[in-house]
Every structure is written in structure tokens, then in C-alpha cells.
């Protein structure tokens, strides 16, 4: 992966000086930068969450569906199960993995 050519408040020379630092860290000067890079469809980090889930988990679609349920306010196992269609008896193992990875917290 190459570092972007320019960043807010910095030059190409500034980025080269940060050799060894992940490219995305040199892109953050303020919270607005994070919003633009992570939550805008054109952002450098927009697909990072999907990439991480896909590379670390066998069933990324199931985990994404659970995270979507939680993001939409479903916090009880019954609510998540109803929203996702995942039987409650199977849901625990998925939620446990998401907790272990730091995506969810009780």
C-alpha cells in the first residue's frame, strides 16, 4: 500500500518522514478528517471494517448483520435474533467473538 500523495495540513515530504507509521495515522489532524476518511464512501478507510471482518472471520455477513442490529438499537438477544433471523441458541457464539475482538461490549 502506498501512502496518499497529500494530506490535510501536510506535504508529501511530511508523509515520507513518517516512514513506518501506518498511512492512515498521518491523515488525521482533527475529528473532521476521521469522519471524511472513514465514513465517506470515497474515504481512504471506508472499506476497512469490511476488510477486517472478512479477513478475520469465517462468516463476515453474519457478524455484519449482528453489528447492524446493534447499531440500530437492538441490544437484547431476543431483539438481535428477531432482527437477524439467527436463532438465539446460535447467537451467543457470534456475540462472544465480537466481544472478544472489541466490536461489542456488554
PDB file of C-alpha atoms in Angstrom:
ATOM      1  CA  UNK A   1       0.000   0.000   0.000  1.00  0.00           C
ATOM      2  CA  UNK A   2       1.248   3.439  -0.840  1.00  0.00           C
ATOM      3  CA  UNK A   3       0.770   6.495   1.312  1.00  0.00           C
ATOM      4  CA  UNK A   4      -1.504   9.112  -0.225  1.00  0.00           C
ATOM      5  CA  UNK A   5       0.264  11.890  -2.118  1.00  0.00           C
ATOM      6  CA  UNK A   6      -1.002  14.670   0.084  1.00  0.00           C
ATOM      7  CA  UNK A   7      -2.935  15.157   3.267  1.00  0.00           C
ATOM      8  CA  UNK A   8      -4.670  17.991   5.084  1.00  0.00           C
ATOM      9  CA  UNK A   9      -2.087  20.266   6.615  1.00  0.00           C
ATOM     10  CA  UNK A  10       0.901  18.329   5.321  1.00  0.00           C
ATOM     11  CA  UNK A  11       3.080  17.735   2.313  1.00  0.00           C
ATOM     12  CA  UNK A  12       4.498  14.664   0.576  1.00  0.00           C
ATOM     13  CA  UNK A  13       7.747  15.332   2.431  1.00  0.00           C
ATOM     14  CA  UNK A  14       5.882  15.177   5.779  1.00  0.00           C
ATOM     15  CA  UNK A  15       4.463  11.775   4.877  1.00  0.00           C
ATOM     16  CA  UNK A  16       7.855  10.400   3.848  1.00  0.00           C
ATOM     17  CA  UNK A  17       9.233  11.490   7.215  1.00  0.00           C
ATOM     18  CA  UNK A  18       6.622   9.315   8.924  1.00  0.00           C
ATOM     19  CA  UNK A  19       8.003   6.130   7.402  1.00  0.00           C
ATOM     20  CA  UNK A  20       6.888   3.138   9.426  1.00  0.00           C
ATOM     21  CA  UNK A  21       3.727   4.828  10.654  1.00  0.00           C
ATOM     22  CA  UNK A  22       0.542   3.441   9.092  1.00  0.00           C
ATOM     23  CA  UNK A  23      -0.594   5.739   6.301  1.00  0.00           C
ATOM     24  CA  UNK A  24      -3.957   6.427   7.887  1.00  0.00           C
ATOM     25  CA  UNK A  25      -2.404   7.841  11.081  1.00  0.00           C
ATOM     26  CA  UNK A  26      -0.673  10.649   9.241  1.00  0.00           C
ATOM     27  CA  UNK A  27      -4.011  11.616   7.698  1.00  0.00           C
ATOM     28  CA  UNK A  28      -5.683  12.611  10.972  1.00  0.00           C
ATOM     29  CA  UNK A  29      -5.306  16.175  12.127  1.00  0.00           C
ATOM     30  CA  UNK A  30      -8.765  16.564  13.645  1.00  0.00           C
ATOM     31  CA  UNK A  31     -12.039  14.662  14.022  1.00  0.00           C
ATOM     32  CA  UNK A  32     -13.370  16.029  10.721  1.00  0.00           C
ATOM     33  CA  UNK A  33     -10.521  14.218   8.960  1.00  0.00           C
ATOM     34  CA  UNK A  34     -11.597  10.938  10.555  1.00  0.00           C
ATOM     35  CA  UNK A  35     -15.217  11.470   9.509  1.00  0.00           C
ATOM     36  CA  UNK A  36     -14.167  12.217   5.938  1.00  0.00           C
ATOM     37  CA  UNK A  37     -11.743   9.298   5.659  1.00  0.00           C
ATOM     38  CA  UNK A  38     -13.747   6.606   7.451  1.00  0.00           C
ATOM     39  CA  UNK A  39     -17.392   7.457   6.839  1.00  0.00           C
ATOM     40  CA  UNK A  40     -17.381   8.951   3.355  1.00  0.00           C
ATOM     41  CA  UNK A  41     -17.717   6.379   0.558  1.00  0.00           C
ATOM     42  CA  UNK A  42     -14.683   7.932  -1.137  1.00  0.00           C
ATOM     43  CA  UNK A  43     -12.679   7.843   2.112  1.00  0.00           C
ATOM     44  CA  UNK A  44      -9.362   6.055   2.411  1.00  0.00           C
ATOM     45  CA  UNK A  45     -10.656   3.892   5.312  1.00  0.00           C
ATOM     46  CA  UNK A  46     -14.284   3.439   4.274  1.00  0.00           C
ATOM     47  CA  UNK A  47     -13.961  -0.288   3.457  1.00  0.00           C
ATOM     48  CA  UNK A  48     -11.575  -1.084   6.318  1.00  0.00           C
ATOM     49  CA  UNK A  49     -14.276  -2.514   8.615  1.00  0.00           C
ATOM     50  CA  UNK A  50     -15.497  -4.889   5.925  1.00  0.00           C
ATOM     51  CA  UNK A  51     -11.933  -5.872   5.129  1.00  0.00           C
ATOM     52  CA  UNK A  52     -11.135  -6.649   8.768  1.00  0.00           C
ATOM     53  CA  UNK A  53     -14.275  -8.701   9.281  1.00  0.00           C
ATOM     54  CA  UNK A  54     -13.768 -10.584   6.012  1.00  0.00           C
ATOM     55  CA  UNK A  55     -10.144 -11.395   6.716  1.00  0.00           C
ATOM     56  CA  UNK A  56     -10.590 -12.402  10.363  1.00  0.00           C
ATOM     57  CA  UNK A  57     -13.940 -14.215  10.436  1.00  0.00           C
ATOM     58  CA  UNK A  58     -15.370 -17.195   8.570  1.00  0.00           C
ATOM     59  CA  UNK A  59     -18.878 -15.762   8.289  1.00  0.00           C
ATOM     60  CA  UNK A  60     -18.444 -11.997   7.930  1.00  0.00           C
ATOM     61  CA  UNK A  61     -22.014 -11.441   6.686  1.00  0.00           C
ATOM     62  CA  UNK A  62     -23.431 -12.885   9.911  1.00  0.00           C
ATOM     63  CA  UNK A  63     -21.208 -10.671  12.054  1.00  0.00           C
ATOM     64  CA  UNK A  64     -22.027  -7.576   9.993  1.00  0.00           C
ATOM     65  CA  UNK A  65     -25.732  -8.307  10.367  1.00  0.00           C
ATOM     66  CA  UNK A  66     -25.356  -8.545  14.152  1.00  0.00           C
ATOM     67  CA  UNK A  67     -23.411  -5.263  14.238  1.00  0.00           C
ATOM     68  CA  UNK A  68     -26.110  -3.632  12.120  1.00  0.00           C
ATOM     69  CA  UNK A  69     -28.782  -4.811  14.558  1.00  0.00           C
ATOM     70  CA  UNK A  70     -26.867  -3.340  17.494  1.00  0.00           C
ATOM     71  CA  UNK A  71     -26.239  -0.098  15.593  1.00  0.00           C
ATOM     72  CA  UNK A  72     -29.989   0.192  15.048  1.00  0.00           C
ATOM     73  CA  UNK A  73     -30.643  -0.096  18.784  1.00  0.00           C
ATOM     74  CA  UNK A  74     -31.266  -3.819  19.182  1.00  0.00           C
ATOM     75  CA  UNK A  75     -29.350  -4.674  22.363  1.00  0.00           C
ATOM     76  CA  UNK A  76     -31.127  -7.724  23.780  1.00  0.00           C
ATOM     77  CA  UNK A  77     -30.543 -11.223  22.434  1.00  0.00           C
ATOM     78  CA  UNK A  78     -34.233 -11.592  21.531  1.00  0.00           C
ATOM     79  CA  UNK A  79     -34.194  -8.312  19.585  1.00  0.00           C
ATOM     80  CA  UNK A  80     -30.974  -9.191  17.744  1.00  0.00           C
ATOM     81  CA  UNK A  81     -32.264 -12.675  16.968  1.00  0.00           C
ATOM     82  CA  UNK A  82     -35.536 -11.327  15.565  1.00  0.00           C
ATOM     83  CA  UNK A  83     -33.752  -8.656  13.503  1.00  0.00           C
ATOM     84  CA  UNK A  84     -31.122 -11.013  12.064  1.00  0.00           C
ATOM     85  CA  UNK A  85     -33.072 -14.243  11.833  1.00  0.00           C
ATOM     86  CA  UNK A  86     -30.263 -16.017  13.692  1.00  0.00           C
ATOM     87  CA  UNK A  87     -31.608 -18.479  16.271  1.00  0.00           C
ATOM     88  CA  UNK A  88     -30.950 -17.261  19.792  1.00  0.00           C
ATOM     89  CA  UNK A  89     -29.116 -20.517  20.599  1.00  0.00           C
ATOM     90  CA  UNK A  90     -26.545 -19.732  17.854  1.00  0.00           C
ATOM     91  CA  UNK A  91     -26.331 -16.016  18.525  1.00  0.00           C
ATOM     92  CA  UNK A  92     -24.279 -16.280  21.707  1.00  0.00           C
ATOM     93  CA  UNK A  93     -21.177 -17.667  19.963  1.00  0.00           C
ATOM     94  CA  UNK A  94     -21.185 -14.829  17.403  1.00  0.00           C
ATOM     95  CA  UNK A  95     -21.678 -12.129  20.029  1.00  0.00           C
ATOM     96  CA  UNK A  96     -18.917 -13.663  22.131  1.00  0.00           C
ATOM     97  CA  UNK A  97     -16.477 -13.412  19.200  1.00  0.00           C
ATOM     98  CA  UNK A  98     -17.468  -9.781  18.550  1.00  0.00           C
ATOM     99  CA  UNK A  99     -16.906  -9.002  22.232  1.00  0.00           C
ATOM    100  CA  UNK A 100     -13.511 -10.694  22.226  1.00  0.00           C
ATOM    101  CA  UNK A 101     -12.484  -8.671  19.165  1.00  0.00           C
ATOM    102  CA  UNK A 102     -13.645  -5.426  20.788  1.00  0.00           C
ATOM    103  CA  UNK A 103     -16.531  -4.690  18.426  1.00  0.00           C
ATOM    104  CA  UNK A 104     -19.139  -5.109  21.180  1.00  0.00           C
ATOM    105  CA  UNK A 105     -19.145  -4.531  24.919  1.00  0.00           C
ATOM    106  CA  UNK A 106     -21.776  -5.598  27.438  1.00  0.00           C
TER     107      UNK A 106
END
